[in-house]
Amino acid sequence: MLRRTETRRDALVPAACVAVLALVAIGAVLAQLLPQLDPLRADFQAPLRPPGPEHWFGTDATGRDVFARTLAGGASSIVVAAMTVAVGLVVGGGLGVLAGFARGWVDALIGTLLDVVLALPGLITVMVVVTMVGPGRLTIGALIGLIMVPAFARIARSATLTVRGQEFVQAARIMGAPPLRIIGSEVVRCVLPAVAAYSFTAVTVAIVAEGSLSFLGFGLAPPTASWGGLIAEGRTHIATAPWICLAPAAVLCATVLAVNVLGERWGRSRP
Amino acid sequence: MRTLLTRAVRALAVIALLGMLTMALPLLLTGDPAVAVLGVEATPEQLAAFTAALNLDASPPERFAHWLGGAVRGDLGTSLVTGAPVTAEIGERLPVTLELLLCGQLLALAITVPVAMRSAWRPGGVVDRISTVLAYLLLSTPAFVLGLALILVLAVGLAVLPATGWAAPDDPVEHLRHLVLPVLTMGLTEAAVLVRVLRADLIATLRTPYILAARSRGLSPWRLLWTRALRPSSFSTVTLVGLGLGLAFGGSVLVETIFAVPGMGRLAASAIEARDFPVIEAVVLLSGVTVVLVGTLVDLVYGVIDPRARHAAAH
């Protein structure tokens, strides 16, 4: 009896997480397509309306629908997170596999370069670069990805080291397979799952970092909607109209929580 | 001895590369940095003075060497905005941020140690489950959201604390009242991370035979945890707390912005907005050097505290 409820709950939690992420994704797409969900359409007759049947999350100071803006903010988060993971996987994963496979001075050189990135104050560095090259979803995603390269590389390197010592890789080397082909076929196939598991963490870091940047005014510039930017706008009305910042904040936290929980399950399901 | 030397060489190489990278930042601006900062209406004399003040004609390695030469003599340049020496600007802001960070880390540890112990003692028990759920909720709440939530509840709702602002320590009561919300935000965010780390390490330690031996001798749980299990489980936690201090130079931007605290983070943010390169360079470099030094020190201290780490490094 007890075990049945256990398994039921075990299946329920991931399902809820997937549902949250699916809703955010569908909402982000709909916000691009439906004119009713235009994040910039302002209803000047109805500023600072509390949540109700007409405006589910209420309206902001200029009468824009907070629900529509939250959905549009989700699109920004998705683009930024995808770019972060892409840069982390390709650059970090590549460097890690290279360092772990080549060892020797290549390993030491890559390690030193990664230590330089680790020593940079992440948020500050991204802020500096964004003010100079200009904000954009892809720029911000790539910058956060670069800051996360050392973490990706460390995981890829240690996974490569484990694989490198195993018989099938040794056999391939003895048979005279060129190093690049061994990396391409054997190592990547075994390293990718380990690095992919870390992508969940990278997604949460990207969402939080993009939110933080936009909150500070160094991220996505208006009119591009961003959860951090919406929360910053709502901050001035926190006492009179708390829904303007609470609604996007709740969606932001729910999304990060869902990714965190799914990532933890994914990591635990693998040896 | 050899590992000590390689560590030192590597740390110096990292600092040198970091310096050149930082000094290359103005090159990211399209066109002449002087024009980009001062605008097209600036006179040639103004542009020349700007270029000279920042030594912008030199290459990044030369600029770093020049910066380092000044830094050794305690001169980090002058702020382009206020005209004050950068050391004075930092000297004014650093104590504020250090106070926030130290109080925040202490609060985080005060929460972490008992909660992690109680959770690790019975993994999967009621306390462990509740603390796990709370830690996940906190982990998923960015600092700026947590800060706003605390303002909403404690400053707007209950109206017991000031929402934002800062009071000098001359007035201890007001000072403490302004300290509570930023320290709570920092401490709770940090505790969420530390509890997970320390709990996992404690569970691993509690499975070792020597703990079983101590238990079979009838040691009480709390004594066992405090005197036997905590020390060998604390390394990751110590590293994280140590690295947290690297945040002193600029990492506390979010909390200082939410609560309008005049610390290093605000200094960094306003310098970035104004493209005040001497201040930006000082913040990035001092932060980087702190992280490298703390990282190297923690590595060395490991070997001193735990013979096993010394052994592992030799292999």
Coordinates of C-alpha atoms in Angstrom, one line a residue:
Chain A
M1 CA 0.0 0.0 0.0
L2 CA 2.7 2.4 1.1
R3 CA 4.8 1.4 -1.9
R4 CA 2.0 2.1 -4.3
T5 CA 1.6 5.7 -3.1
E6 CA 5.4 6.1 -3.3
T7 CA 5.5 5.1 -7.0
R8 CA 2.5 7.2 -7.8
R9 CA 4.1 10.3 -6.4
D10 CA 7.4 9.4 -8.0
A11 CA 5.6 9.6 -11.4
L12 CA 3.5 12.6 -10.5
V13 CA 6.4 15.0 -9.7
P14 CA 8.2 14.6 -13.0
A15 CA 4.9 14.8 -14.9
A16 CA 4.1 18.1 -13.2
C17 CA 7.5 19.4 -14.0
V18 CA 7.2 18.5 -17.7
A19 CA 3.7 20.1 -17.7
V20 CA 5.1 23.4 -16.3
L21 CA 7.9 23.5 -19.0
A22 CA 5.4 22.5 -21.7
L23 CA 3.1 25.4 -20.7
V24 CA 5.9 27.9 -20.7
A25 CA 7.1 26.7 -24.1
I26 CA 3.6 26.7 -25.7
G27 CA 2.8 30.1 -24.2
A28 CA 6.1 31.5 -25.6
V29 CA 5.1 30.3 -29.1
L30 CA 1.5 31.5 -28.8
A31 CA 2.8 35.0 -27.7
Q32 CA 4.6 35.3 -31.0
L33 CA 1.5 34.2 -33.0
L34 CA -1.7 35.5 -31.4
P35 CA -2.4 39.2 -31.6
Q36 CA -4.4 39.0 -28.3
L37 CA -1.2 38.1 -26.6
D38 CA 0.9 40.9 -28.0
P39 CA 3.1 41.9 -25.0
L40 CA 3.2 45.5 -26.2
R41 CA -0.5 46.1 -26.6
A42 CA -1.5 48.7 -24.0
D43 CA -5.0 49.3 -22.8
F44 CA -4.7 52.8 -21.4
Q45 CA -8.2 52.6 -20.0
A46 CA -7.2 49.8 -17.6
P47 CA -3.8 50.5 -15.9
L48 CA -2.8 48.6 -12.7
R49 CA -5.8 46.3 -12.8
P50 CA -5.6 43.4 -10.4
P51 CA -5.8 39.8 -11.8
G52 CA -9.3 39.0 -13.0
P53 CA -11.1 37.1 -15.8
E54 CA -10.2 39.7 -18.4
H55 CA -6.5 40.0 -17.5
W56 CA -5.4 36.7 -15.8
F57 CA -2.3 38.3 -14.2
G58 CA -3.6 41.9 -14.1
T59 CA -2.2 44.8 -16.0
D60 CA 0.9 47.0 -15.5
A61 CA 1.2 50.8 -15.2
T62 CA 0.5 51.4 -18.8
G63 CA -2.3 48.8 -19.1
R64 CA -0.3 46.1 -20.7
D65 CA -1.4 42.6 -20.0
V66 CA 1.0 41.0 -17.5
F67 CA 0.0 37.5 -18.6
A68 CA 1.0 38.3 -22.2
R69 CA 4.2 39.9 -21.1
T70 CA 5.1 36.9 -18.9
L71 CA 4.5 34.5 -21.9
A72 CA 6.7 36.7 -24.1
G73 CA 9.4 36.7 -21.4
G74 CA 9.4 33.0 -21.5
A75 CA 10.4 33.1 -25.2
S76 CA 13.5 35.2 -24.2
S77 CA 14.4 32.7 -21.5
I78 CA 14.1 29.8 -23.9
V79 CA 16.3 31.4 -26.6
V80 CA 19.0 32.5 -24.0
A81 CA 19.0 29.1 -22.3
A82 CA 19.3 27.2 -25.6
M83 CA 22.2 29.4 -26.7
T84 CA 24.0 28.9 -23.3
V85 CA 23.7 25.1 -23.5
A86 CA 24.8 25.1 -27.2
V87 CA 28.0 27.2 -26.4
G88 CA 28.7 25.2 -23.2
L89 CA 28.3 21.8 -25.0
V90 CA 30.3 22.7 -28.0
V91 CA 33.1 24.8 -26.6
G92 CA 33.2 23.3 -23.0
G93 CA 32.6 19.7 -24.1
G94 CA 35.1 20.0 -27.0
L95 CA 37.8 21.5 -24.8
G96 CA 37.2 18.9 -22.1
V97 CA 37.4 15.9 -24.4
L98 CA 40.5 17.4 -26.0
A99 CA 42.2 17.9 -22.7
G100 CA 41.2 14.5 -21.4
F101 CA 42.3 12.7 -24.5
A102 CA 45.5 14.5 -25.3
R103 CA 46.7 14.9 -21.7
G104 CA 50.2 16.4 -21.3
W105 CA 50.8 20.1 -22.1
V106 CA 47.5 20.4 -24.0
D107 CA 45.7 19.5 -20.8
A108 CA 47.7 21.9 -18.8
L109 CA 47.2 24.8 -21.3
I110 CA 43.4 24.2 -21.5
G111 CA 43.3 23.9 -17.7
T112 CA 45.0 27.3 -17.3
L113 CA 42.7 29.0 -19.8
L114 CA 39.7 27.6 -18.0
D115 CA 41.1 28.8 -14.6
V116 CA 41.2 32.3 -16.1
V117 CA 37.5 32.1 -17.0
L118 CA 36.7 30.7 -13.6
A119 CA 38.5 33.6 -11.9
L120 CA 36.4 36.2 -13.7
P121 CA 33.5 37.6 -11.7
G122 CA 30.7 36.1 -14.0
L123 CA 27.8 38.5 -13.7
I124 CA 30.1 41.6 -13.8
T125 CA 32.0 40.3 -16.8
V126 CA 28.8 39.7 -18.8
M127 CA 27.5 43.1 -17.8
V128 CA 30.7 44.8 -19.0
V129 CA 30.7 43.0 -22.4
V130 CA 26.9 43.5 -22.9
T131 CA 27.3 47.3 -22.4
M132 CA 30.0 47.3 -25.0
V133 CA 28.7 45.0 -27.8
G134 CA 25.0 45.7 -27.2
P135 CA 22.3 43.5 -25.8
G136 CA 20.6 40.6 -27.7
R137 CA 19.2 37.2 -26.7
L138 CA 21.9 35.3 -28.6
T139 CA 24.8 37.6 -27.3
I140 CA 23.6 37.2 -23.7
G141 CA 23.1 33.4 -24.1
A142 CA 26.6 33.0 -25.7
L143 CA 28.2 35.1 -22.9
I144 CA 26.6 33.1 -20.2
G145 CA 27.6 29.9 -22.0
L146 CA 31.2 31.1 -22.2
I147 CA 31.2 31.7 -18.4
M148 CA 29.9 28.1 -18.0
V149 CA 32.5 26.6 -20.3
P150 CA 34.9 25.5 -17.4
A151 CA 32.1 23.5 -15.7
F152 CA 31.2 21.7 -18.9
A153 CA 34.8 21.1 -19.7
R154 CA 35.6 19.7 -16.3
I155 CA 32.8 17.1 -16.6
A156 CA 33.7 16.2 -20.2
R157 CA 37.4 15.9 -19.2
S158 CA 36.8 13.5 -16.3
A159 CA 34.4 11.4 -18.3
T160 CA 36.9 11.2 -21.1
L161 CA 39.6 10.1 -18.7
T162 CA 37.4 7.3 -17.5
V163 CA 36.5 6.2 -21.0
R164 CA 40.1 6.5 -22.2
G165 CA 41.4 3.8 -19.9
Q166 CA 38.7 1.3 -20.9
E167 CA 39.5 -1.7 -23.0
F168 CA 37.5 -0.8 -26.1
V169 CA 39.3 2.5 -26.5
Q170 CA 42.7 0.8 -25.8
A171 CA 41.8 -1.8 -28.4
A172 CA 40.9 0.9 -30.9
R173 CA 44.2 2.6 -30.3
I174 CA 46.2 -0.6 -30.6
M175 CA 44.4 -1.4 -33.9
G176 CA 45.8 1.9 -35.1
A177 CA 42.6 4.0 -35.3
P178 CA 43.4 7.7 -35.8
P179 CA 42.8 9.7 -32.5
L180 CA 40.2 11.9 -34.1
R181 CA 38.1 8.9 -35.0
I182 CA 38.4 7.4 -31.6
I183 CA 37.2 10.7 -30.1
G184 CA 34.4 10.9 -32.7
S185 CA 33.0 7.5 -32.2
E186 CA 33.9 6.0 -28.8
V187 CA 34.6 8.9 -26.5
V188 CA 31.8 11.3 -27.6
R189 CA 29.2 8.6 -27.3
C190 CA 30.2 7.9 -23.7
V191 CA 30.9 11.5 -22.7
L192 CA 27.8 13.1 -24.1
P193 CA 25.4 11.6 -21.5
A194 CA 27.5 13.0 -18.6
V195 CA 27.7 16.4 -20.2
A196 CA 24.0 16.4 -21.2
A197 CA 23.1 15.8 -17.5
Y198 CA 24.8 19.0 -16.6
S199 CA 22.8 20.9 -19.3
F200 CA 19.9 20.9 -16.9
T201 CA 22.0 22.9 -14.4
A202 CA 23.2 25.1 -17.3
V203 CA 19.6 25.9 -18.2
T204 CA 18.7 27.0 -14.7
V205 CA 21.9 29.1 -14.5
A206 CA 21.1 30.7 -17.8
I207 CA 17.5 31.6 -16.9
V208 CA 18.5 33.0 -13.5
A209 CA 21.5 34.9 -15.0
E210 CA 19.4 36.4 -17.9
G211 CA 16.7 37.4 -15.3
S212 CA 19.4 39.0 -13.1
L213 CA 21.0 40.9 -16.0
S214 CA 17.6 42.2 -17.2
F215 CA 16.6 43.0 -13.6
L216 CA 19.8 45.1 -13.2
G217 CA 19.1 46.8 -16.5
F218 CA 22.1 45.3 -18.3
G219 CA 20.2 42.5 -20.1
L220 CA 17.6 42.5 -22.8
A221 CA 16.5 46.1 -23.5
P222 CA 12.8 47.1 -23.9
P223 CA 10.7 46.4 -25.9
T224 CA 12.1 42.8 -25.7
A225 CA 10.2 41.2 -22.8
S226 CA 12.2 39.3 -20.2
W227 CA 11.1 37.9 -16.8
G228 CA 13.9 39.9 -15.1
G229 CA 12.9 43.1 -16.8
L230 CA 9.2 42.6 -15.9
I231 CA 10.1 42.1 -12.3
A232 CA 12.3 45.2 -12.3
E233 CA 9.4 47.2 -13.8
G234 CA 7.0 45.9 -11.2
R235 CA 9.3 46.7 -8.4
T236 CA 8.2 50.4 -8.3
H237 CA 4.6 49.3 -7.8
I238 CA 5.4 46.5 -5.3
A239 CA 3.3 48.0 -2.5
T240 CA 0.2 48.9 -4.6
A241 CA 0.3 46.4 -7.5
P242 CA 2.4 43.4 -6.4
W243 CA 1.1 41.2 -9.2
I244 CA 3.2 43.0 -11.8
C245 CA 6.4 41.6 -10.3
L246 CA 4.9 38.5 -8.5
A247 CA 3.4 36.9 -11.6
P248 CA 6.5 36.7 -13.7
A249 CA 8.6 35.9 -10.5
A250 CA 6.3 32.9 -9.8
V251 CA 6.6 31.6 -13.4
L252 CA 10.4 32.1 -13.3
C253 CA 10.7 30.2 -10.0
A254 CA 8.4 27.4 -11.2
T255 CA 10.3 27.0 -14.4
V256 CA 13.7 26.8 -12.7
L257 CA 12.3 24.4 -10.0
A258 CA 10.9 22.1 -12.8
V259 CA 14.3 22.0 -14.6
N260 CA 16.1 21.4 -11.3
V261 CA 13.9 18.5 -10.3
L262 CA 14.0 16.9 -13.7
G263 CA 17.8 17.3 -13.8
E264 CA 18.1 15.7 -10.5
R265 CA 16.0 12.7 -11.6
W266 CA 17.9 12.4 -14.8
G267 CA 21.2 12.4 -13.0
R268 CA 20.0 9.9 -10.4
S269 CA 18.6 7.5 -13.1
R270 CA 22.1 7.1 -14.5
P271 CA 24.9 5.2 -12.7
Chain B
M1 CA 57.5 20.8 -2.8
R2 CA 57.2 20.3 -6.6
T3 CA 53.4 20.4 -6.5
L4 CA 53.7 23.7 -4.5
L5 CA 55.9 25.2 -7.2
T6 CA 53.7 24.1 -10.1
R7 CA 50.6 25.5 -8.2
A8 CA 52.4 28.8 -7.8
V9 CA 53.5 29.0 -11.4
R10 CA 50.0 28.1 -12.6
A11 CA 48.4 30.7 -10.3
L12 CA 50.8 33.4 -11.6
A13 CA 50.1 32.4 -15.2
V14 CA 46.3 32.6 -14.6
I15 CA 46.7 36.1 -13.0
A16 CA 48.8 37.3 -15.9
L17 CA 46.3 36.0 -18.6
L18 CA 43.4 37.5 -16.6
G19 CA 45.2 40.8 -16.5
M20 CA 45.7 40.9 -20.2
L21 CA 42.1 39.8 -20.8
T22 CA 40.8 42.6 -18.6
M23 CA 43.0 45.2 -20.3
A24 CA 41.7 44.1 -23.6
L25 CA 38.1 45.0 -22.6
P26 CA 38.1 48.5 -24.1
L27 CA 39.0 47.0 -27.5
L28 CA 35.5 45.5 -27.6
L29 CA 34.1 49.0 -28.2
T30 CA 33.7 49.6 -32.0
G31 CA 36.0 52.2 -33.2
D32 CA 38.1 54.5 -31.0
P33 CA 37.3 53.8 -27.4
A34 CA 37.8 57.5 -26.6
V35 CA 35.2 58.5 -29.2
A36 CA 32.8 55.7 -28.0
V37 CA 32.9 57.0 -24.4
L38 CA 33.2 60.8 -24.9
G39 CA 31.0 61.1 -27.9
V40 CA 31.5 62.7 -31.3
E41 CA 31.4 66.2 -30.0
A42 CA 34.6 65.8 -27.9
T43 CA 37.5 68.0 -28.9
P44 CA 40.8 66.3 -30.1
E45 CA 42.4 67.6 -26.9
Q46 CA 39.8 65.8 -24.8
L47 CA 40.2 62.6 -26.8
A48 CA 44.0 62.8 -26.5
A49 CA 43.7 63.3 -22.7
F50 CA 41.3 60.4 -22.4
T51 CA 43.6 58.1 -24.4
A52 CA 46.6 59.2 -22.4
A53 CA 44.8 58.8 -19.0
L54 CA 43.9 55.2 -19.8
N55 CA 47.2 54.5 -21.7
L56 CA 45.0 53.2 -24.5
D57 CA 47.7 53.4 -27.2
A58 CA 49.6 50.6 -25.5
S59 CA 48.8 46.9 -26.0
P60 CA 46.9 44.9 -23.4
P61 CA 50.0 43.3 -21.9
E62 CA 51.7 46.7 -21.7
R63 CA 48.7 48.2 -20.1
F64 CA 48.6 45.3 -17.6
A65 CA 52.3 45.7 -16.7
H66 CA 51.6 49.4 -16.2
W67 CA 48.6 48.7 -14.0
L68 CA 50.5 46.1 -12.0
G69 CA 53.3 48.6 -11.5
G70 CA 50.8 51.1 -10.0
A71 CA 49.0 48.4 -8.0
V72 CA 52.2 47.4 -6.2
R73 CA 52.6 51.0 -5.1
G74 CA 48.9 51.2 -4.1
D75 CA 47.8 53.2 -7.1
L76 CA 44.9 51.8 -9.1
G77 CA 44.4 54.9 -11.2
T78 CA 41.7 57.6 -11.0
S79 CA 38.0 57.2 -11.7
L80 CA 36.9 58.9 -14.9
V81 CA 33.6 59.9 -13.4
T82 CA 34.5 61.3 -9.9
G83 CA 38.2 62.0 -10.5
A84 CA 38.9 60.3 -7.1
P85 CA 41.6 57.6 -6.8
V86 CA 40.1 54.2 -7.4
T87 CA 41.7 52.9 -4.1
A88 CA 39.7 55.6 -2.2
E89 CA 36.4 54.6 -4.0
I90 CA 37.0 50.9 -3.2
G91 CA 38.2 51.6 0.4
E92 CA 34.9 53.4 1.0
R93 CA 32.7 50.6 -0.5
L94 CA 34.6 47.4 0.4
P95 CA 33.8 47.4 4.2
V96 CA 30.1 47.6 3.5
T97 CA 30.2 44.6 1.2
L98 CA 32.5 42.6 3.4
E99 CA 30.2 43.1 6.3
L100 CA 27.2 41.9 4.3
L101 CA 29.1 38.9 3.0
L102 CA 30.5 37.8 6.4
C103 CA 27.1 38.1 8.1
G104 CA 25.5 36.3 5.1
Q105 CA 28.0 33.4 5.2
L106 CA 27.7 33.2 9.0
L107 CA 23.9 33.0 8.8
A108 CA 24.2 30.4 6.0
L109 CA 26.5 28.3 8.2
A110 CA 24.3 28.7 11.2
I111 CA 21.4 27.3 9.2
T112 CA 23.4 24.7 7.2
V113 CA 25.3 22.8 9.9
P114 CA 22.3 21.7 12.1
V115 CA 19.9 21.2 9.2
A116 CA 22.4 19.1 7.2
M117 CA 23.3 17.0 10.3
R118 CA 19.7 16.3 11.1
S119 CA 18.9 15.5 7.5
A120 CA 22.0 13.3 7.0
W121 CA 21.3 11.3 10.2
R122 CA 18.0 9.9 8.8
P123 CA 18.1 10.3 5.0
G124 CA 14.6 10.0 3.6
G125 CA 13.1 10.9 7.0
V126 CA 10.6 13.6 7.7
V127 CA 13.2 16.3 8.5
D128 CA 15.3 15.3 5.4
R129 CA 12.3 15.5 3.1
I130 CA 11.1 18.9 4.4
S131 CA 14.6 20.4 4.2
T132 CA 15.1 18.9 0.7
V133 CA 11.9 20.5 -0.6
L134 CA 12.8 23.8 1.1
A135 CA 16.3 23.7 -0.3
Y136 CA 15.0 23.0 -3.8
L137 CA 12.5 25.9 -3.5
L138 CA 15.2 28.3 -2.4
L139 CA 17.7 27.0 -5.0
S140 CA 15.1 27.8 -7.7
T141 CA 14.5 31.3 -6.4
P142 CA 16.9 33.9 -7.8
A143 CA 18.3 36.3 -5.2
F144 CA 16.5 39.3 -6.7
V145 CA 13.1 37.4 -6.4
L146 CA 13.9 36.3 -2.8
G147 CA 14.9 39.9 -1.9
L148 CA 11.7 41.3 -3.3
A149 CA 9.6 38.7 -1.6
L150 CA 11.3 39.5 1.8
I151 CA 10.6 43.2 1.1
L152 CA 7.0 42.5 0.4
V153 CA 6.5 40.5 3.5
L154 CA 8.7 42.2 6.1
A155 CA 8.8 45.8 4.9
V156 CA 5.5 46.3 3.1
G157 CA 3.3 43.7 4.7
L158 CA 4.4 43.7 8.4
A159 CA 6.2 47.0 8.1
V160 CA 8.8 46.0 10.7
L161 CA 11.9 46.7 8.7
P162 CA 13.0 49.4 6.2
A163 CA 12.6 48.2 2.6
T164 CA 15.8 49.7 1.2
G165 CA 18.7 52.0 2.1
W166 CA 21.7 51.9 4.4
A167 CA 22.7 53.5 7.7
A168 CA 26.2 54.0 8.9
P169 CA 27.3 52.0 12.0
D170 CA 27.3 55.2 14.0
D171 CA 23.7 54.5 14.7
P172 CA 23.8 50.8 15.7
V173 CA 20.1 50.2 15.9
E174 CA 19.3 51.7 12.4
H175 CA 22.4 50.0 11.1
L176 CA 21.2 46.6 12.2
R177 CA 17.7 47.2 11.0
H178 CA 19.1 48.0 7.5
L179 CA 21.4 45.0 7.6
V180 CA 18.7 42.3 8.2
L181 CA 17.0 42.0 4.8
P182 CA 20.2 41.9 2.6
V183 CA 21.9 39.5 5.0
L184 CA 18.7 37.3 5.0
T185 CA 18.7 37.3 1.2
M186 CA 22.4 36.4 1.0
G187 CA 22.3 33.8 3.8
L188 CA 19.2 31.9 2.7
T189 CA 20.4 31.7 -1.0
E190 CA 23.8 30.5 0.2
A191 CA 22.3 28.0 2.7
A192 CA 20.3 26.3 0.0
V193 CA 23.5 25.4 -1.8
L194 CA 25.5 24.5 1.3
V195 CA 22.8 22.3 2.9
R196 CA 22.8 20.0 -0.2
V197 CA 26.6 19.8 -0.3
L198 CA 27.2 19.2 3.4
R199 CA 24.3 16.7 3.7
A200 CA 25.7 14.6 0.8
D201 CA 29.2 14.6 2.3
L202 CA 27.9 13.8 5.8
I203 CA 25.9 10.8 4.5
A204 CA 29.0 9.5 2.8
T205 CA 31.0 9.9 6.0
L206 CA 28.4 8.3 8.2
R207 CA 28.7 5.1 6.1
T208 CA 32.4 4.6 6.9
P209 CA 33.5 1.9 9.3
Y210 CA 35.0 4.2 11.9
I211 CA 31.6 5.9 12.4
L212 CA 30.1 2.5 12.9
A213 CA 32.7 1.7 15.4
A214 CA 32.0 5.0 17.3
R215 CA 28.3 4.3 17.2
S216 CA 28.8 0.8 18.6
R217 CA 30.7 2.3 21.5
G218 CA 27.5 4.1 22.3
L219 CA 28.3 7.7 21.4
S220 CA 25.2 9.9 21.3
P221 CA 24.1 11.0 17.8
W222 CA 24.9 14.7 18.2
R223 CA 28.3 14.1 19.7
L224 CA 29.1 11.7 17.0
L225 CA 28.1 14.2 14.3
W226 CA 29.8 17.2 15.9
T227 CA 33.1 15.5 17.0
R228 CA 33.6 12.7 14.5
A229 CA 31.6 13.3 11.3
L230 CA 31.7 17.0 10.7
R231 CA 35.4 17.7 10.1
P232 CA 36.0 15.1 7.4
S233 CA 32.8 16.1 5.7
S234 CA 33.4 19.8 5.7
F235 CA 35.9 20.3 2.8
S236 CA 33.5 21.1 0.0
T237 CA 31.6 23.4 2.3
V238 CA 34.8 25.2 3.4
T239 CA 35.8 25.6 -0.3
L240 CA 32.4 27.1 -1.2
V241 CA 32.4 29.5 1.8
G242 CA 36.0 30.5 0.9
L243 CA 35.2 31.1 -2.7
G244 CA 32.1 33.1 -1.6
L245 CA 34.5 35.7 -0.3
G246 CA 35.8 36.2 -3.9
L247 CA 32.4 37.8 -4.4
A248 CA 33.5 40.7 -2.2
F249 CA 34.7 42.5 -5.4
G250 CA 31.5 43.0 -7.3
G251 CA 29.6 39.7 -6.9
S252 CA 27.0 41.2 -4.6
V253 CA 25.5 43.4 -7.3
L254 CA 22.0 42.0 -7.1
V255 CA 21.5 42.2 -3.3
E256 CA 23.1 45.7 -3.2
T257 CA 20.8 46.9 -6.0
I258 CA 17.6 45.5 -4.5
F259 CA 18.3 47.0 -1.1
A260 CA 20.2 50.2 -2.3
V261 CA 23.3 49.3 -0.3
P262 CA 26.3 51.5 -1.2
G263 CA 28.8 48.6 -1.6
M264 CA 31.2 47.2 -4.2
G265 CA 28.5 45.8 -6.3
R266 CA 26.8 49.1 -6.8
L267 CA 30.2 50.7 -7.5
A268 CA 30.8 48.1 -10.2
A269 CA 27.4 48.5 -11.7
S270 CA 27.6 52.3 -11.9
A271 CA 31.1 52.1 -13.3
I272 CA 30.0 49.7 -16.0
E273 CA 27.1 52.1 -16.9
A274 CA 29.5 55.0 -17.1
R275 CA 32.3 53.0 -18.9
D276 CA 34.6 54.1 -16.1
F277 CA 37.4 51.7 -17.2
P278 CA 39.9 52.2 -14.3
V279 CA 37.2 51.2 -11.8
I280 CA 35.9 48.3 -13.9
E281 CA 39.5 47.0 -14.4
A282 CA 40.3 47.3 -10.7
V283 CA 37.1 45.4 -9.7
V284 CA 37.5 42.6 -12.2
L285 CA 41.2 42.1 -11.5
L286 CA 41.0 42.3 -7.7
S287 CA 38.1 39.9 -7.8
G288 CA 40.0 37.5 -10.1
V289 CA 43.2 37.7 -8.0
T290 CA 41.2 37.0 -4.8
V291 CA 39.5 33.9 -6.4
V292 CA 42.9 32.5 -7.6
L293 CA 44.6 33.1 -4.3
V294 CA 41.7 31.6 -2.3
G295 CA 41.6 28.6 -4.6
T296 CA 45.3 28.0 -4.3
L297 CA 45.3 28.4 -0.6
V298 CA 42.3 26.1 -0.1
D299 CA 44.2 23.5 -2.2
L300 CA 47.2 23.8 0.1
V301 CA 45.2 23.9 3.3
Y302 CA 43.5 20.6 2.2
G303 CA 46.8 18.9 2.3
V304 CA 47.6 20.3 5.8
I305 CA 44.2 19.3 7.2
D306 CA 43.7 16.0 5.5
P307 CA 46.7 13.7 4.9
R308 CA 44.6 11.7 2.4
A309 CA 44.4 14.8 0.0
R310 CA 48.2 15.1 0.3
H311 CA 48.5 11.5 -0.7
A312 CA 46.1 11.8 -3.6
A313 CA 48.0 14.7 -5.0
A314 CA 51.2 12.7 -5.1
H315 CA 49.7 10.1 -7.3

